[in-house]
mmCIF file of C-alpha atoms in Angstrom:
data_model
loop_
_atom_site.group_PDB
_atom_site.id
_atom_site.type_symbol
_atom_site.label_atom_id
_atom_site.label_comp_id
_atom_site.label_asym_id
_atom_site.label_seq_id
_atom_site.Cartn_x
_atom_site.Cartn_y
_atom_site.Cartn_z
ATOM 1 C CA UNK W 119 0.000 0.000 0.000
ATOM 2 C CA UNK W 120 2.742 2.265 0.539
ATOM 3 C CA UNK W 121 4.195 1.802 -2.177
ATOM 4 C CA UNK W 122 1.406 2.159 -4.438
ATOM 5 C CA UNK W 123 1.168 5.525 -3.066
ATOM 6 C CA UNK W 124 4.554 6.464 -3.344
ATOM 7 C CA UNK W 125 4.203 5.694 -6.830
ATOM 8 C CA UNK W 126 1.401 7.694 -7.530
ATOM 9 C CA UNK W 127 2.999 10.727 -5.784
ATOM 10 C CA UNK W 128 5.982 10.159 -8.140
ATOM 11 C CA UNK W 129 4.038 9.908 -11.063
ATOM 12 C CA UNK W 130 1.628 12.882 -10.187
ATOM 13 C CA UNK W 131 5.139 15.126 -9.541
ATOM 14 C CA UNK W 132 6.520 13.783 -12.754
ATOM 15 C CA UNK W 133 3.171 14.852 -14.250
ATOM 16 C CA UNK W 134 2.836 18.132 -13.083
ATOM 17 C CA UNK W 135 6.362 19.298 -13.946
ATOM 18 C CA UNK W 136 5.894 17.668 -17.445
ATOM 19 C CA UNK W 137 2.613 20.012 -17.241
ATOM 20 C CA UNK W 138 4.656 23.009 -16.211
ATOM 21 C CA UNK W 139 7.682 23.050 -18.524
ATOM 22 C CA UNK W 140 4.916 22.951 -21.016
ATOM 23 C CA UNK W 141 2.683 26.130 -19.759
ATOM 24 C CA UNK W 142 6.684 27.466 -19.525
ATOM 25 C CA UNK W 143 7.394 26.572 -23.308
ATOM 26 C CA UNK W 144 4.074 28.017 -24.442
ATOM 27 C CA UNK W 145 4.386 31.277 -22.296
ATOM 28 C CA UNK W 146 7.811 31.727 -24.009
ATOM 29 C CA UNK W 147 6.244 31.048 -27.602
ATOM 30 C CA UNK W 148 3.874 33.682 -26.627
ATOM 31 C CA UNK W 149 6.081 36.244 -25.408
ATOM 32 C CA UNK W 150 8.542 36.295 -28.756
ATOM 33 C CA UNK W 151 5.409 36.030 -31.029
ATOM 34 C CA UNK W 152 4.199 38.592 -28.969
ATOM 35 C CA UNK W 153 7.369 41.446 -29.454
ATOM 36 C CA UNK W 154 8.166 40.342 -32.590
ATOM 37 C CA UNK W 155 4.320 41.494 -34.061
ATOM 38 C CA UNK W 156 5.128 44.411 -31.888
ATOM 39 C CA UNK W 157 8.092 45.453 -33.350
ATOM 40 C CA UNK W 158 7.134 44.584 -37.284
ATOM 41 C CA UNK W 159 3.599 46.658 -36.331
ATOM 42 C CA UNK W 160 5.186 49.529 -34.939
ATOM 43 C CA UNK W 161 7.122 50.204 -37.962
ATOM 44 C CA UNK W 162 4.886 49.098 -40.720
ATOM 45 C CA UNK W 163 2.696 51.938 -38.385
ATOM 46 C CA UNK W 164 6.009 54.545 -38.084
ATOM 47 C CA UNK W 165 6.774 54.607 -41.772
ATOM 48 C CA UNK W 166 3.077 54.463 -42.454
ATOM 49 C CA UNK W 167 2.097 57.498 -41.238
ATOM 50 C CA UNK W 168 5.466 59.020 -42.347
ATOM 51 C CA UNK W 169 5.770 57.690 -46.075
ATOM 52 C CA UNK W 170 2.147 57.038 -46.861
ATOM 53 C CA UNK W 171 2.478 53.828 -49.217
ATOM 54 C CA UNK W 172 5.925 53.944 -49.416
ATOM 55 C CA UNK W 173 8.284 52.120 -46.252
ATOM 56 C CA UNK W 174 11.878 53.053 -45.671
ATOM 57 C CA UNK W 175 13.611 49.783 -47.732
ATOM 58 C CA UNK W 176 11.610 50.558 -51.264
ATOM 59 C CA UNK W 177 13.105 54.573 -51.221
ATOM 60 C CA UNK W 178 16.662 55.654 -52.311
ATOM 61 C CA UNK W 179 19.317 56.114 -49.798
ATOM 62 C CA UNK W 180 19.015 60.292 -51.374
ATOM 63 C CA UNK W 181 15.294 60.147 -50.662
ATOM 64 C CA UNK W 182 15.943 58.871 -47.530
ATOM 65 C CA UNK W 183 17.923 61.570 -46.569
ATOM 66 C CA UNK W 184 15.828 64.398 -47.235
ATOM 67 C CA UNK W 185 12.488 62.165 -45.990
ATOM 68 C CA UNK W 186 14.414 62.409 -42.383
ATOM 69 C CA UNK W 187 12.795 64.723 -40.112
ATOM 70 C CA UNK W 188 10.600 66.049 -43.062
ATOM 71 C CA UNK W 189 7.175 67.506 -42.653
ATOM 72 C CA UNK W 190 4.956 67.604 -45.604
ATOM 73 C CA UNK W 191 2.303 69.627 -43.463
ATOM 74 C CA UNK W 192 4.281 72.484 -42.956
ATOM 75 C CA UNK W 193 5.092 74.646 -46.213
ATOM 76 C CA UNK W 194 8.976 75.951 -46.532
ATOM 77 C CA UNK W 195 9.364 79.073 -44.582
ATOM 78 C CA UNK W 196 7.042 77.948 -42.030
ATOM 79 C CA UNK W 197 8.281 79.953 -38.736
ATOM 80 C CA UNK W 198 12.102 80.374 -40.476
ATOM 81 C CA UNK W 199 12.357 76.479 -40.930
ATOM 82 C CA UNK W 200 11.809 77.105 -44.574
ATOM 83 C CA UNK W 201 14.556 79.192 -47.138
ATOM 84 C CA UNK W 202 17.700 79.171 -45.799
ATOM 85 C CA UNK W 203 20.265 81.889 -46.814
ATOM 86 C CA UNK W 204 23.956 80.693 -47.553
ATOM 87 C CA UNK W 205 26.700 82.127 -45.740
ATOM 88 C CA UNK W 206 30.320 81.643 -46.431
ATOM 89 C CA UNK W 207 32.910 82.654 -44.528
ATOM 90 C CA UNK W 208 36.883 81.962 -44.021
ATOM 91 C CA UNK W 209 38.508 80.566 -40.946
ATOM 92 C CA UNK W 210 42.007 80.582 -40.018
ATOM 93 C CA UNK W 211 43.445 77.512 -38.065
ATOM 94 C CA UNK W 212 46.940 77.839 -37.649
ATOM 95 C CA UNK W 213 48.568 78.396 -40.990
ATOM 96 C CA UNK W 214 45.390 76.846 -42.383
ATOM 97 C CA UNK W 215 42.366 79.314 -44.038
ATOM 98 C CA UNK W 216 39.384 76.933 -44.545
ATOM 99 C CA UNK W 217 36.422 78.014 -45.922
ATOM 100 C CA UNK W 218 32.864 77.253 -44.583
ATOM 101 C CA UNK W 219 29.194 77.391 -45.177
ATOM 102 C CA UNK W 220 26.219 77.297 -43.258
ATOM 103 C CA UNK W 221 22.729 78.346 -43.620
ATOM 104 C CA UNK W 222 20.803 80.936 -41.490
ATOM 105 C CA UNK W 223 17.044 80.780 -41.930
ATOM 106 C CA UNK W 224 15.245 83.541 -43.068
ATOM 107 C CA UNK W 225 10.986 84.167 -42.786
ATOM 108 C CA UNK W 226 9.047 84.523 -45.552
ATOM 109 C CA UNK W 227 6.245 83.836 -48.667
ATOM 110 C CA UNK W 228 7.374 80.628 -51.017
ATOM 111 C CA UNK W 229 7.397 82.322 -54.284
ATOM 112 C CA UNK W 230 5.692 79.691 -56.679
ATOM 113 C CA UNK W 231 6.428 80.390 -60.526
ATOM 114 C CA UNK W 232 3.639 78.997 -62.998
ATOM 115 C CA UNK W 233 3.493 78.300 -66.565
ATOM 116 C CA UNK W 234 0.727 76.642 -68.781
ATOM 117 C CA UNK W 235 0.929 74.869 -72.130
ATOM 118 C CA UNK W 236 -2.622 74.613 -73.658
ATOM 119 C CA UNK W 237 -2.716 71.253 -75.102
ATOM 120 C CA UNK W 238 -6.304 71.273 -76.706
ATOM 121 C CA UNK W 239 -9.779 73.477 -76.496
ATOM 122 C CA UNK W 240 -11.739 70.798 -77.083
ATOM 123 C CA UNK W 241 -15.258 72.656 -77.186
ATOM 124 C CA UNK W 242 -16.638 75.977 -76.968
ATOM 125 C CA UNK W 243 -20.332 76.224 -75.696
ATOM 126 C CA UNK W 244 -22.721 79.339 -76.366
ATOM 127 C CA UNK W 245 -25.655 77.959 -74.485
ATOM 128 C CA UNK W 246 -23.789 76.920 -71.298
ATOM 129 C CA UNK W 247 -21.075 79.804 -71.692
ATOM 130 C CA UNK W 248 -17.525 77.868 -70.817
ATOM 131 C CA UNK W 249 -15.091 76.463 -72.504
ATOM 132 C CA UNK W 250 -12.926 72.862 -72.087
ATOM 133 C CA UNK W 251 -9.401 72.805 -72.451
ATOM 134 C CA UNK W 252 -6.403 70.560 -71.651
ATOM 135 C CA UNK W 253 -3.881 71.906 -70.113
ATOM 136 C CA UNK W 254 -0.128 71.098 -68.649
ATOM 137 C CA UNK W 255 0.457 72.606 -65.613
ATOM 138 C CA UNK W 256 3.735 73.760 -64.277
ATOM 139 C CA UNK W 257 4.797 74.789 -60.835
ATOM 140 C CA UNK W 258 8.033 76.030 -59.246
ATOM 141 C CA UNK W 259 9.289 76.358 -55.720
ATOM 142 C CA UNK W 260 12.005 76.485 -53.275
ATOM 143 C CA UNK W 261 12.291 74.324 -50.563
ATOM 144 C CA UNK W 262 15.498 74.144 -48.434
ATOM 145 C CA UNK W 263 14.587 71.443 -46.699
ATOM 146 C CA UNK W 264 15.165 69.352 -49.706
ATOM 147 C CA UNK W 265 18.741 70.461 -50.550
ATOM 148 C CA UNK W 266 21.430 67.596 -51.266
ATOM 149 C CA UNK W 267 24.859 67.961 -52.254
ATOM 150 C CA UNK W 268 25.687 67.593 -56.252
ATOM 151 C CA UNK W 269 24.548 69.543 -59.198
ATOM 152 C CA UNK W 270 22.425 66.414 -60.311
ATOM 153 C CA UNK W 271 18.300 66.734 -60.120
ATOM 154 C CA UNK W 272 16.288 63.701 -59.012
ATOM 155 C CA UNK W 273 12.999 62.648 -61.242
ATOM 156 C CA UNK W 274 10.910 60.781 -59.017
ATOM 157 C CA UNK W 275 7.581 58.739 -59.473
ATOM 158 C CA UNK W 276 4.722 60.729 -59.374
ATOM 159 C CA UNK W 277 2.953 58.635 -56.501
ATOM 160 C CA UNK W 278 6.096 59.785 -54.413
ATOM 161 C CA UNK W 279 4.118 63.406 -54.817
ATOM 162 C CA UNK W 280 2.522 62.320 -51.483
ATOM 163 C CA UNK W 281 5.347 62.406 -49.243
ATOM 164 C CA UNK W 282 5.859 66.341 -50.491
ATOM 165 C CA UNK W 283 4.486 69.499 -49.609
ATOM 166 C CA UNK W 284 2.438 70.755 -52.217
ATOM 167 C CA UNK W 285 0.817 74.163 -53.356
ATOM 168 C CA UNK W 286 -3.264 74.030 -53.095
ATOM 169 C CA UNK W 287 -3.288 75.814 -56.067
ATOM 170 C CA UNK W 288 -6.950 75.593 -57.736
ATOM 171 C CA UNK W 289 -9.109 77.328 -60.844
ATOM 172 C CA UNK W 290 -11.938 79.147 -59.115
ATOM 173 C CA UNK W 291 -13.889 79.113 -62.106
ATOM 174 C CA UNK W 292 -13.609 75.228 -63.360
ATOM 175 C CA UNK W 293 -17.087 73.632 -63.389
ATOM 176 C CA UNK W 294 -15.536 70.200 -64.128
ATOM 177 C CA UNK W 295 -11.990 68.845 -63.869
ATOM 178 C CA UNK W 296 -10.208 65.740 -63.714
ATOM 179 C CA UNK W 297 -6.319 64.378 -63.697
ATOM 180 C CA UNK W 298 -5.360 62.189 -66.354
ATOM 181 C CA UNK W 299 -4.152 59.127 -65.261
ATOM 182 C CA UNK W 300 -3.667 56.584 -68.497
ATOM 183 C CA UNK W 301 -1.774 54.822 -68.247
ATOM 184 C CA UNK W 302 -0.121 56.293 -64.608
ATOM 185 C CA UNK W 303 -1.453 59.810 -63.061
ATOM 186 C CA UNK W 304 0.105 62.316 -65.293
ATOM 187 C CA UNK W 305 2.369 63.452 -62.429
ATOM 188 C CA UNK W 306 6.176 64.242 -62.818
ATOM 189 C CA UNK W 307 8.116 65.140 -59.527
ATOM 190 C CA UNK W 308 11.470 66.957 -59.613
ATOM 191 C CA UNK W 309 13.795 67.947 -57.256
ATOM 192 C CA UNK W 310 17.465 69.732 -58.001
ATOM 193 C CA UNK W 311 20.256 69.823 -55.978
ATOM 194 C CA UNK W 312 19.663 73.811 -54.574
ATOM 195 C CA UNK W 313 15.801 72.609 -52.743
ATOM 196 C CA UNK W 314 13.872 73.516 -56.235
ATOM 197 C CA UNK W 315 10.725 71.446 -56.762
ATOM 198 C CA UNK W 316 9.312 70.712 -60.091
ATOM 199 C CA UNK W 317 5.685 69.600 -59.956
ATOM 200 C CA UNK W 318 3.881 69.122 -63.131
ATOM 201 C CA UNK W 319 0.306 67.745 -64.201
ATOM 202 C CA UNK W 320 -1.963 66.827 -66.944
ATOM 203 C CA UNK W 321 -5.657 68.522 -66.396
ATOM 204 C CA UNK W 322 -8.615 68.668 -67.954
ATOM 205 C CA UNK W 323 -11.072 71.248 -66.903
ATOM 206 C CA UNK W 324 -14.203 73.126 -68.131
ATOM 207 C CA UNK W 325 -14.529 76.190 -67.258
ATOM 208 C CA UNK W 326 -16.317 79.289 -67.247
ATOM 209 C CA UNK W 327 -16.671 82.313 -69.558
ATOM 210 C CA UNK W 328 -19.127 85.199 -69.595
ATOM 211 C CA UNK W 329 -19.728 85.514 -73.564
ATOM 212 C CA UNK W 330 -21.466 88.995 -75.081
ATOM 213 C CA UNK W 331 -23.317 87.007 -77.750
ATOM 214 C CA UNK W 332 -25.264 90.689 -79.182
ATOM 215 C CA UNK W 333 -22.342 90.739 -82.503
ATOM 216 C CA UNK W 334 -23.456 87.087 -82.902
ATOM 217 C CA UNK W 335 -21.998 85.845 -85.286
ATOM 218 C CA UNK W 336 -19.339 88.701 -85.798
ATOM 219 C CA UNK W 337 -18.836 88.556 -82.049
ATOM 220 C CA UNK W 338 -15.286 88.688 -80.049
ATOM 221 C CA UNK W 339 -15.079 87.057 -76.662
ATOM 222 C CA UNK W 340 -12.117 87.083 -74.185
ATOM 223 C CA UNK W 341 -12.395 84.121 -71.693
ATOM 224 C CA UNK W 342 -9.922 83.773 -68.947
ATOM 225 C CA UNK W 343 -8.272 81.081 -66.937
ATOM 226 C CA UNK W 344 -7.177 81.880 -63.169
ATOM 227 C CA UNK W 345 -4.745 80.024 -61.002
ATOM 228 C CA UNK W 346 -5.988 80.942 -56.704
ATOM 229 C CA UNK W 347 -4.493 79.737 -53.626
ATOM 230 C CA UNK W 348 -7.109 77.934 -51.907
ATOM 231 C CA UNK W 349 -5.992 77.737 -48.304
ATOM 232 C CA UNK W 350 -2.541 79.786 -48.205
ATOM 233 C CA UNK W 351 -3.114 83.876 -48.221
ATOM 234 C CA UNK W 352 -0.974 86.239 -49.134
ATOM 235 C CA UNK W 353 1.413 86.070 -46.027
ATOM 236 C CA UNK W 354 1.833 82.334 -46.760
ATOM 237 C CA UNK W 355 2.724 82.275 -50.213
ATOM 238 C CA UNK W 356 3.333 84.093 -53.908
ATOM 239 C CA UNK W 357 2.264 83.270 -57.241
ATOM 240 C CA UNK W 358 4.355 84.527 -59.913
ATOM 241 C CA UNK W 359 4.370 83.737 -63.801
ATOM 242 C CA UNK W 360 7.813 82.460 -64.696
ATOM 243 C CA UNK W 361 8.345 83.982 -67.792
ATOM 244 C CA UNK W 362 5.341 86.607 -68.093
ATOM 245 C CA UNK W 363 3.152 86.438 -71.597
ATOM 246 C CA UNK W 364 5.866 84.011 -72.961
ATOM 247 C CA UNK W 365 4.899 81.336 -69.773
ATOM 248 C CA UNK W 366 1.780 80.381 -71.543
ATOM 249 C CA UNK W 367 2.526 77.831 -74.704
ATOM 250 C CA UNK W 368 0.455 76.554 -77.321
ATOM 251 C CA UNK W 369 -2.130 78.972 -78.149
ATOM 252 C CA UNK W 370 -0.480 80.432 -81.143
ATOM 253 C CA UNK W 371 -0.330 77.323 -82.341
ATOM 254 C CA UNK W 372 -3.894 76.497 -81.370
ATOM 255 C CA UNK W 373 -6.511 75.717 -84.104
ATOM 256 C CA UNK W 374 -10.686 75.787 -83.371
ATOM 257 C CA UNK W 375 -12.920 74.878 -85.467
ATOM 258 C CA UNK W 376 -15.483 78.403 -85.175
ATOM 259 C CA UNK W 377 -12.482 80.498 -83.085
ATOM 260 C CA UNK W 378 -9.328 81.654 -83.651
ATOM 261 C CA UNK W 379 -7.394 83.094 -80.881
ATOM 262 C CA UNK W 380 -6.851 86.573 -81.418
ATOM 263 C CA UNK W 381 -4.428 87.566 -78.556
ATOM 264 C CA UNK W 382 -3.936 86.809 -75.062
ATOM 265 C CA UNK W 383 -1.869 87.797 -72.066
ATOM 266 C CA UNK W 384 -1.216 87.595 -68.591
ATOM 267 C CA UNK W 385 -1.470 89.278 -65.405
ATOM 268 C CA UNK W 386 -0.396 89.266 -61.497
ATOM 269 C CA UNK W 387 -3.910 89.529 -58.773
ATOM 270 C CA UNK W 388 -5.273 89.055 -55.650
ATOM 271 C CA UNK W 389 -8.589 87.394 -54.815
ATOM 272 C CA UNK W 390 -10.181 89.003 -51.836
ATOM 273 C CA UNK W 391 -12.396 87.179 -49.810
ATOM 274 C CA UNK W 392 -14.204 87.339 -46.331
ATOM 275 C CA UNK W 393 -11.180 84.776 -45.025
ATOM 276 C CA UNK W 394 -8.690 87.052 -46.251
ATOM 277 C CA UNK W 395 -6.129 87.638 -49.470
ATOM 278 C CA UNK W 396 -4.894 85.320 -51.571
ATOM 279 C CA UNK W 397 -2.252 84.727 -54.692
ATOM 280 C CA UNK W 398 -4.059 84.981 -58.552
ATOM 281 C CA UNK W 399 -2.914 84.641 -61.902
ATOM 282 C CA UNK W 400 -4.591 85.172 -64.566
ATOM 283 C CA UNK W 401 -4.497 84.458 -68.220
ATOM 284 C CA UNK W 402 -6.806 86.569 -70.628
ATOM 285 C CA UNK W 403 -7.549 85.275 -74.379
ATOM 286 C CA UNK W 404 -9.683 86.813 -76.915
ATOM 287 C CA UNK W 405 -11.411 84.331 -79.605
ATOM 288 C CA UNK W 406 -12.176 85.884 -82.593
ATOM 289 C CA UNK W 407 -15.383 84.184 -84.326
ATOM 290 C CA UNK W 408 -14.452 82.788 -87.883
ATOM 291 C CA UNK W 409 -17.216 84.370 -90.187
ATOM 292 C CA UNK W 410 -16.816 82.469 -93.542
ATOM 293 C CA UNK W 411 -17.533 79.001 -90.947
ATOM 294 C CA UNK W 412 -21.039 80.523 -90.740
ATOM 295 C CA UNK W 413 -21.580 82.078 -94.265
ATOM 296 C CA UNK W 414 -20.879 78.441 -95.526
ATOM 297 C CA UNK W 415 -22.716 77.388 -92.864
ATOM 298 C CA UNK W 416 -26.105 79.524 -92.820
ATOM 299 C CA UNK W 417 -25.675 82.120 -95.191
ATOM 300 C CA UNK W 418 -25.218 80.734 -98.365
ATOM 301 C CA UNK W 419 -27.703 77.904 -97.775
ATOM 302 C CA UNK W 420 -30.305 80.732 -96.653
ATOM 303 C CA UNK W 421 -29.440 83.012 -99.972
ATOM 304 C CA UNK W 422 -29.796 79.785 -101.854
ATOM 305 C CA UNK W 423 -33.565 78.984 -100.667
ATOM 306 C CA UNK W 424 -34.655 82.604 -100.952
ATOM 307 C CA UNK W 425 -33.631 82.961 -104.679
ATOM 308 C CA UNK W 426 -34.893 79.903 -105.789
ATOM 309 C CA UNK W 427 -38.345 80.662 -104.544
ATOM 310 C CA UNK W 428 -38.144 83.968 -106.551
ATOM 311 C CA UNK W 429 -38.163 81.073 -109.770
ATOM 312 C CA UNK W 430 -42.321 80.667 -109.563
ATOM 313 C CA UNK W 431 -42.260 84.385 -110.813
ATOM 314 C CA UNK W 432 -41.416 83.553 -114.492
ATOM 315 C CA UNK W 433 -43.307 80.503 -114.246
ATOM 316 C CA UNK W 434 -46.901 80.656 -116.025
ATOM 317 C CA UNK W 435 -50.197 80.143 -113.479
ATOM 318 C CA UNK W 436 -51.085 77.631 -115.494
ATOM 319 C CA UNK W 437 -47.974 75.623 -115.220
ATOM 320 C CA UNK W 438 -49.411 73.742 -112.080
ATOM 321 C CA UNK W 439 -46.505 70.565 -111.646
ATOM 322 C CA UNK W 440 -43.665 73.086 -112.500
ATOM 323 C CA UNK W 441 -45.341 75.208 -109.828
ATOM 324 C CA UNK W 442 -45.727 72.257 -107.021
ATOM 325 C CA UNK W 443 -42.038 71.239 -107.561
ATOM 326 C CA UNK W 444 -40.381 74.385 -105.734
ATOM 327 C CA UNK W 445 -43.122 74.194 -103.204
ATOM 328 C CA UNK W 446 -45.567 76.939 -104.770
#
């Protein structure tokens, strides 16, 4: 009897630390499972909200660089963090003169320079008075936070557009609009060596024009297309044309089927609204009507009907079928 029960209490203790290194295994398992989800999670989550789509191993080393520390929320200048002014200066250690640079931030606008190439005016409407035209928009800044060392520019992919600040640059007067995106979105990216962005786009937009139809169909109308900060005033930021009249492209070249463009040019504004002031440019273009279209059209058709009813004057009363063939 005692020995039957000294061999159950052995066998219950063997048991029960078979049980235990088990629960220990498992509880180990657990842990390292545990951190190691942690740890892949928290920087799936870190470069997530940093990068967007994009994690740390699929950018350049370059990119990587200027991602550091980078805040696409913030435009350049934003409380001096923005345009930084070069400063060179020569120091003398020992019989050595080495010459330095650093940058000292200075406050201020970014100074955005546009230009436009008008692909197409695909239609011109009378009755719903606008206009739809493709267009390639082109926009220029500076931001210092992007410098890197060379002379070199990098082209990046246009999805990488994300991780950037952008300007909210919109046309106040576009009814309709979309961004082409066959086969990618018509996006490029640049960035050069000195902080300058490139940031170009593929749009098309109808928009509105107020047309003075009373010369119709000798009539002239000038339509315009403006470029408005939607959420950055005055104090914030500056639109400039790069190259004045000769930023626009394409509509000398331009050919309409009732219009041809007369003359066009640009100016400087600002739009003034209840929230404030806020950067405009502006591009006027006058569109000539093209008479002979409509004397082909309508006149000569109309001339054509009214002489041939003066016919049934020279033809006898009596002549009834000659009569009922022009309708008399």
């Amino acid at each position: 009897m005692i020995l039957t029960k000294l061999f159950f209490l052995n066998t219950l203790h063997s048991h029960c630390s078979s049980v235990s290194h088990y629960h220990r295994m498992l509880l180990y398992l657990l842990f390292w499972t545990s951190l190691f989800l942690l740890i892949t999670n928290g920087e799936r989550g870190f470069y997530g909200n940093q990068y967007g789509e994009w994690n740390d191993s699929q950018l350049q080393p370059t990119i990587q660089k200027l991602m550091k520390g980078y805040n696409r929320y913030l435009r350049p200048n934003f409380n001096g963090e923005g345009q930084l002014q070069l400063i060179k200066y020569r120091l003398r250690i020992k019989t050595r003169i080495i010459q330095t640079r650093f940058f000292v931030p200075t406050e201020g606008p970014v100074e955005i320079g546009m230009s436009l190439d008008i692909a197409s005016i695909d239609a011109i409407s009378e009755i719903n008075m606008d206009y739809t035209a493709t267009i390639f928009l082109r926009q220029r800044w500076r931001d210092s936070r992007l410098i890197f060392p060379g002379n070199e520019s990098l082209s990046l992919d246009g999805r990488l557009v994300s991780l950037l600040w952008i300007p909210d640059t919109f046309i106040p007067d576009s009814k309709r609009s979309f961004l082409h995106d066959v086969t990618v979105e018509n996006r490029l990216i640049r960035i050069f060596s000195n902080g300058t962005v490139l940031y170009a786009l593929r749009i098309t937009a109808t928009i509105a024009c107020n047309m003075d139809l009373t010369k119709y169909p000798m009539d002239r109308q000038e339509c315009t297309l403006q470029l408005e900060s939607w959420g950055y005033n005055l104090q914030d930021v500056v639109f400039y044309w790069t190259r004045g009249n000769d930023s626009v492209k394409g509509l000398d070249t331009l050919r309409l089927a009732q219009y041809s463009v007369e003359s066009y040019y640009t100016t400087i504004s600002e739009a003034v609204y209840e929230t404030g002031s806020y950067p405009k440019l502006v591009l006027y273009f006058a569109l000539r009507r093209n008479v002979l279209f409509f004397i082909l059209e309508t006149y000569v058709p109309s001339t054509l009907l009214v002489v041939l009813s003066w016919v049934s004057f020279w033809i006898s009363q009596s002549s009834v079928p000659a009569r009922t063939c022009i309708g008399q």
